[in-house]
Backbone as JSON, one array per atom type, in Angstrom:
{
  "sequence": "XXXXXXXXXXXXXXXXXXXXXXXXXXXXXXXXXXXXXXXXXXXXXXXXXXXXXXXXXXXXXXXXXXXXXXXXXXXXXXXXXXXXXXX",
  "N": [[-17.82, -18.89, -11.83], [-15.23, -16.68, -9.67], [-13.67, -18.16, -6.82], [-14.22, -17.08, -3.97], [-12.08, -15.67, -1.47], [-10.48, -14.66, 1.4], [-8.38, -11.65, 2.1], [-7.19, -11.0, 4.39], [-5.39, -12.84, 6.89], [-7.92, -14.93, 9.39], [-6.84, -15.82, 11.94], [-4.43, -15.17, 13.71], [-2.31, -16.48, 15.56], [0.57, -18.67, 16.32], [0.77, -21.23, 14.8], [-1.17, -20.6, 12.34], [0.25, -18.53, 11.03], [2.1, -19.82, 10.53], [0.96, -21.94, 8.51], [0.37, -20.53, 6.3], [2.64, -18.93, 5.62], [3.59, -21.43, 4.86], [1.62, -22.04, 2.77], [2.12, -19.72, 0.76], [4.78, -20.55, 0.32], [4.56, -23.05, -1.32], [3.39, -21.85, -3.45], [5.29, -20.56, -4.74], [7.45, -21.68, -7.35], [10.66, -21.04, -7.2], [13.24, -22.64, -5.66], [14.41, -21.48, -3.4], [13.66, -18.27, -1.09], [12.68, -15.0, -0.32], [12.23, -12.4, 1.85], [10.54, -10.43, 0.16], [9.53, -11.83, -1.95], [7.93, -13.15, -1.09], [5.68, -11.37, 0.38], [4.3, -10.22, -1.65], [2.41, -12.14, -2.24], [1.65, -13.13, 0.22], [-0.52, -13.49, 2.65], [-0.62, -11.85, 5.03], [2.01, -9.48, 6.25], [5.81, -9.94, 6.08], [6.9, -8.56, 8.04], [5.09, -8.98, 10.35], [5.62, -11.6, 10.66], [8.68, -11.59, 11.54], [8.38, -10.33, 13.88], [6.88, -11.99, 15.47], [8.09, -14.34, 15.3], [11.11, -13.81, 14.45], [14.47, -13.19, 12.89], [14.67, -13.69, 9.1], [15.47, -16.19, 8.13], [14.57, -17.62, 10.66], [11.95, -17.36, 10.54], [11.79, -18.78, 8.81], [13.05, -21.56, 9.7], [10.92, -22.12, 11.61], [8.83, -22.59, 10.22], [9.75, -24.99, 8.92], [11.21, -24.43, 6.76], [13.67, -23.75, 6.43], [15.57, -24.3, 4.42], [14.76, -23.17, 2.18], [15.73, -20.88, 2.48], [17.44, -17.93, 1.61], [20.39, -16.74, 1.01], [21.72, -15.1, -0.68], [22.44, -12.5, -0.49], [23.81, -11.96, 1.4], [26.91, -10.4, 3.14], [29.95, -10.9, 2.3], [32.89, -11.97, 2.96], [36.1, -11.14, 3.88], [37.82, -12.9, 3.26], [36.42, -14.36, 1.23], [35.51, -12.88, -0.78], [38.53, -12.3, -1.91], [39.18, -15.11, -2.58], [37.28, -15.44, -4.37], [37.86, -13.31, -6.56], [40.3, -14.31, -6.64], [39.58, -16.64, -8.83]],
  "CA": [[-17.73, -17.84, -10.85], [-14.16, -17.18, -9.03], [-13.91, -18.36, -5.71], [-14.24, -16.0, -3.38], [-11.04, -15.64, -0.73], [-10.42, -13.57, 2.39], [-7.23, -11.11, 1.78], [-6.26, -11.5, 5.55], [-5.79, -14.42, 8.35], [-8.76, -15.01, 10.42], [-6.25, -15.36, 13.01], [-2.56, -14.71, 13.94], [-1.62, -17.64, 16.44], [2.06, -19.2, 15.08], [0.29, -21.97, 13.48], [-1.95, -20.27, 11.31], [1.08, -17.59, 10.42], [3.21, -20.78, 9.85], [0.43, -22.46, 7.76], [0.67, -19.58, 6.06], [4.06, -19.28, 4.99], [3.96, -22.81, 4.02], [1.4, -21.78, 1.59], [2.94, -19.12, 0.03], [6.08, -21.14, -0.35], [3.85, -23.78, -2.16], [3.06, -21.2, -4.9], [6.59, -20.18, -4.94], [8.27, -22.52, -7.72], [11.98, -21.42, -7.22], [13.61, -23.18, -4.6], [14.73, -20.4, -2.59], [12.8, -17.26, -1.35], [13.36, -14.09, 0.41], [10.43, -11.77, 2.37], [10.14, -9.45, -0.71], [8.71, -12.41, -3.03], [6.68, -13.48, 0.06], [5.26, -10.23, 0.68], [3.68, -10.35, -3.02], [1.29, -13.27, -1.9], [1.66, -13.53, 1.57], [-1.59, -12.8, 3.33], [0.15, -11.31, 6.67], [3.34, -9.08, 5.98], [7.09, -10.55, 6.58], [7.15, -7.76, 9.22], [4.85, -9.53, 11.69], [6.39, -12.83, 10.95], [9.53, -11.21, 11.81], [8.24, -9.99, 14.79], [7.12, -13.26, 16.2], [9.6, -15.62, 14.81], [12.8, -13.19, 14.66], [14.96, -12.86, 11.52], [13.73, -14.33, 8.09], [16.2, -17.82, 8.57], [14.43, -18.06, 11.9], [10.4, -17.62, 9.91], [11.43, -19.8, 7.71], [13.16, -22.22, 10.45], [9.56, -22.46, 12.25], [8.21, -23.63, 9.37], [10.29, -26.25, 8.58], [11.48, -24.39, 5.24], [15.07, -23.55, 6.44], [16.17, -25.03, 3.16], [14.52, -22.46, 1.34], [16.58, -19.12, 2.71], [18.22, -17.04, 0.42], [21.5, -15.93, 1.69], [22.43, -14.44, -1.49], [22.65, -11.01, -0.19], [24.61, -11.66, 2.68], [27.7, -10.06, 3.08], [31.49, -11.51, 2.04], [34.45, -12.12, 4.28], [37.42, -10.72, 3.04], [38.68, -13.87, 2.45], [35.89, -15.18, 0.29], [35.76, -11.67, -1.5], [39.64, -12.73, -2.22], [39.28, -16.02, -3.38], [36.21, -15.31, -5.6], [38.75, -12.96, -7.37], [41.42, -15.19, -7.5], [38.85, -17.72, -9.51]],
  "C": [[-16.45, -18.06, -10.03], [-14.97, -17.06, -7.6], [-13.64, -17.28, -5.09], [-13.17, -16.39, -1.82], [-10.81, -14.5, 0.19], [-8.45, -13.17, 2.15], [-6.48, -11.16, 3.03], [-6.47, -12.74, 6.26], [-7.15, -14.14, 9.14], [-8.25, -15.33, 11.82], [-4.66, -15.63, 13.02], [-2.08, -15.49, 14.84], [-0.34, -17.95, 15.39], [1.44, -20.63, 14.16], [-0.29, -21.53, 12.63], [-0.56, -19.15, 10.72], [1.89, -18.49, 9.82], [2.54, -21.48, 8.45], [0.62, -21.59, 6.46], [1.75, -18.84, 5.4], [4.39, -20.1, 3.96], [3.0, -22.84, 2.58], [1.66, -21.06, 0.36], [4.05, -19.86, -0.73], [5.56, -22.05, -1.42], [3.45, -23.14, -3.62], [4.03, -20.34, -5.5], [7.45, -21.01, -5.59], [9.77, -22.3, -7.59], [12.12, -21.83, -6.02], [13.72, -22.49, -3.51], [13.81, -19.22, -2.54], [13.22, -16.21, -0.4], [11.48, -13.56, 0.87], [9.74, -11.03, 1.4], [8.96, -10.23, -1.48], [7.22, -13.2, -2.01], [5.6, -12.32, 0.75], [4.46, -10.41, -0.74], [2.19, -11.01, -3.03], [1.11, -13.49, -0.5], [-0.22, -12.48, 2.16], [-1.5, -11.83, 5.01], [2.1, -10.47, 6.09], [4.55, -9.89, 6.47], [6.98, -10.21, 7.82], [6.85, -8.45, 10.49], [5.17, -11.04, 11.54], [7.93, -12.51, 11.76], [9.4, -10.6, 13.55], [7.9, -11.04, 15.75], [8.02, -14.28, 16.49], [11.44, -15.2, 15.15], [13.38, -13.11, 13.23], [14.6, -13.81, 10.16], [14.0, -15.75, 8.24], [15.37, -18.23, 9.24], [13.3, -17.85, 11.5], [10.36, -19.11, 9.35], [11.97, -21.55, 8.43], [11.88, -23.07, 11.18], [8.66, -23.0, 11.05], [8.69, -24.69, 8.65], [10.9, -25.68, 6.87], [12.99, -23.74, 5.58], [16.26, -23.55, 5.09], [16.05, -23.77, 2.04], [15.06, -20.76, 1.43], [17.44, -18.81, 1.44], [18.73, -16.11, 0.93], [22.19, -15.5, 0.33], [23.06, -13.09, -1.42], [23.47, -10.91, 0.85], [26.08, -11.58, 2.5], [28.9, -11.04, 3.08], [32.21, -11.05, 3.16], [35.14, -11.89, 3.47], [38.08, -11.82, 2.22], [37.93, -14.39, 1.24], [36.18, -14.1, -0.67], [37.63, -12.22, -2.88], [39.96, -13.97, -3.48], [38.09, -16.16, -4.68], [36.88, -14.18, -6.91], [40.05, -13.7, -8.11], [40.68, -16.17, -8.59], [38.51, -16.91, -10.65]]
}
């Protein structure tokens, strides 16, 4: 018989939203993660992490997973833009 699991938090304090996180990330084998792939499994949307915490860096800061951001999407400086052409 599967175990039977509640689809939301029983409560929203920052530890249980952080615990929370940290589990997700736990069933997240690539290294890196963004809110989209955390939204998938996450039992609480990015949104209201985002709303407590502040920008995703700064979710993932409070939980000690800083490491795991994924700045892939973030915008080029002219210069890098530049030298990623010259290469």
């Amino acid at each position: 018989m599967p175990k039977f699991e509640l689809e939301t938090l029983t409560s929203y304090d920052d530890q249980s939203l952080i615990n929370e996180l940290r589990r997700v990330a736990a069933l997240i084998p690539d290294s890196k993660f963004g809110s989209i792939k955390y939204d998938s499994l996450g039992k609480v949307h990015s949104s209201t992490l985002r709303k407590r915490f502040g920008t995703w860096h700064q979710v993932l800061s409070a939980a000690g997973l800083e490491h795991r951001f994924d700045d892939s999407n973030k915008p080029w400086s002219r210069e890098e833009i530049i030298e990623h052409l010259k290469s």
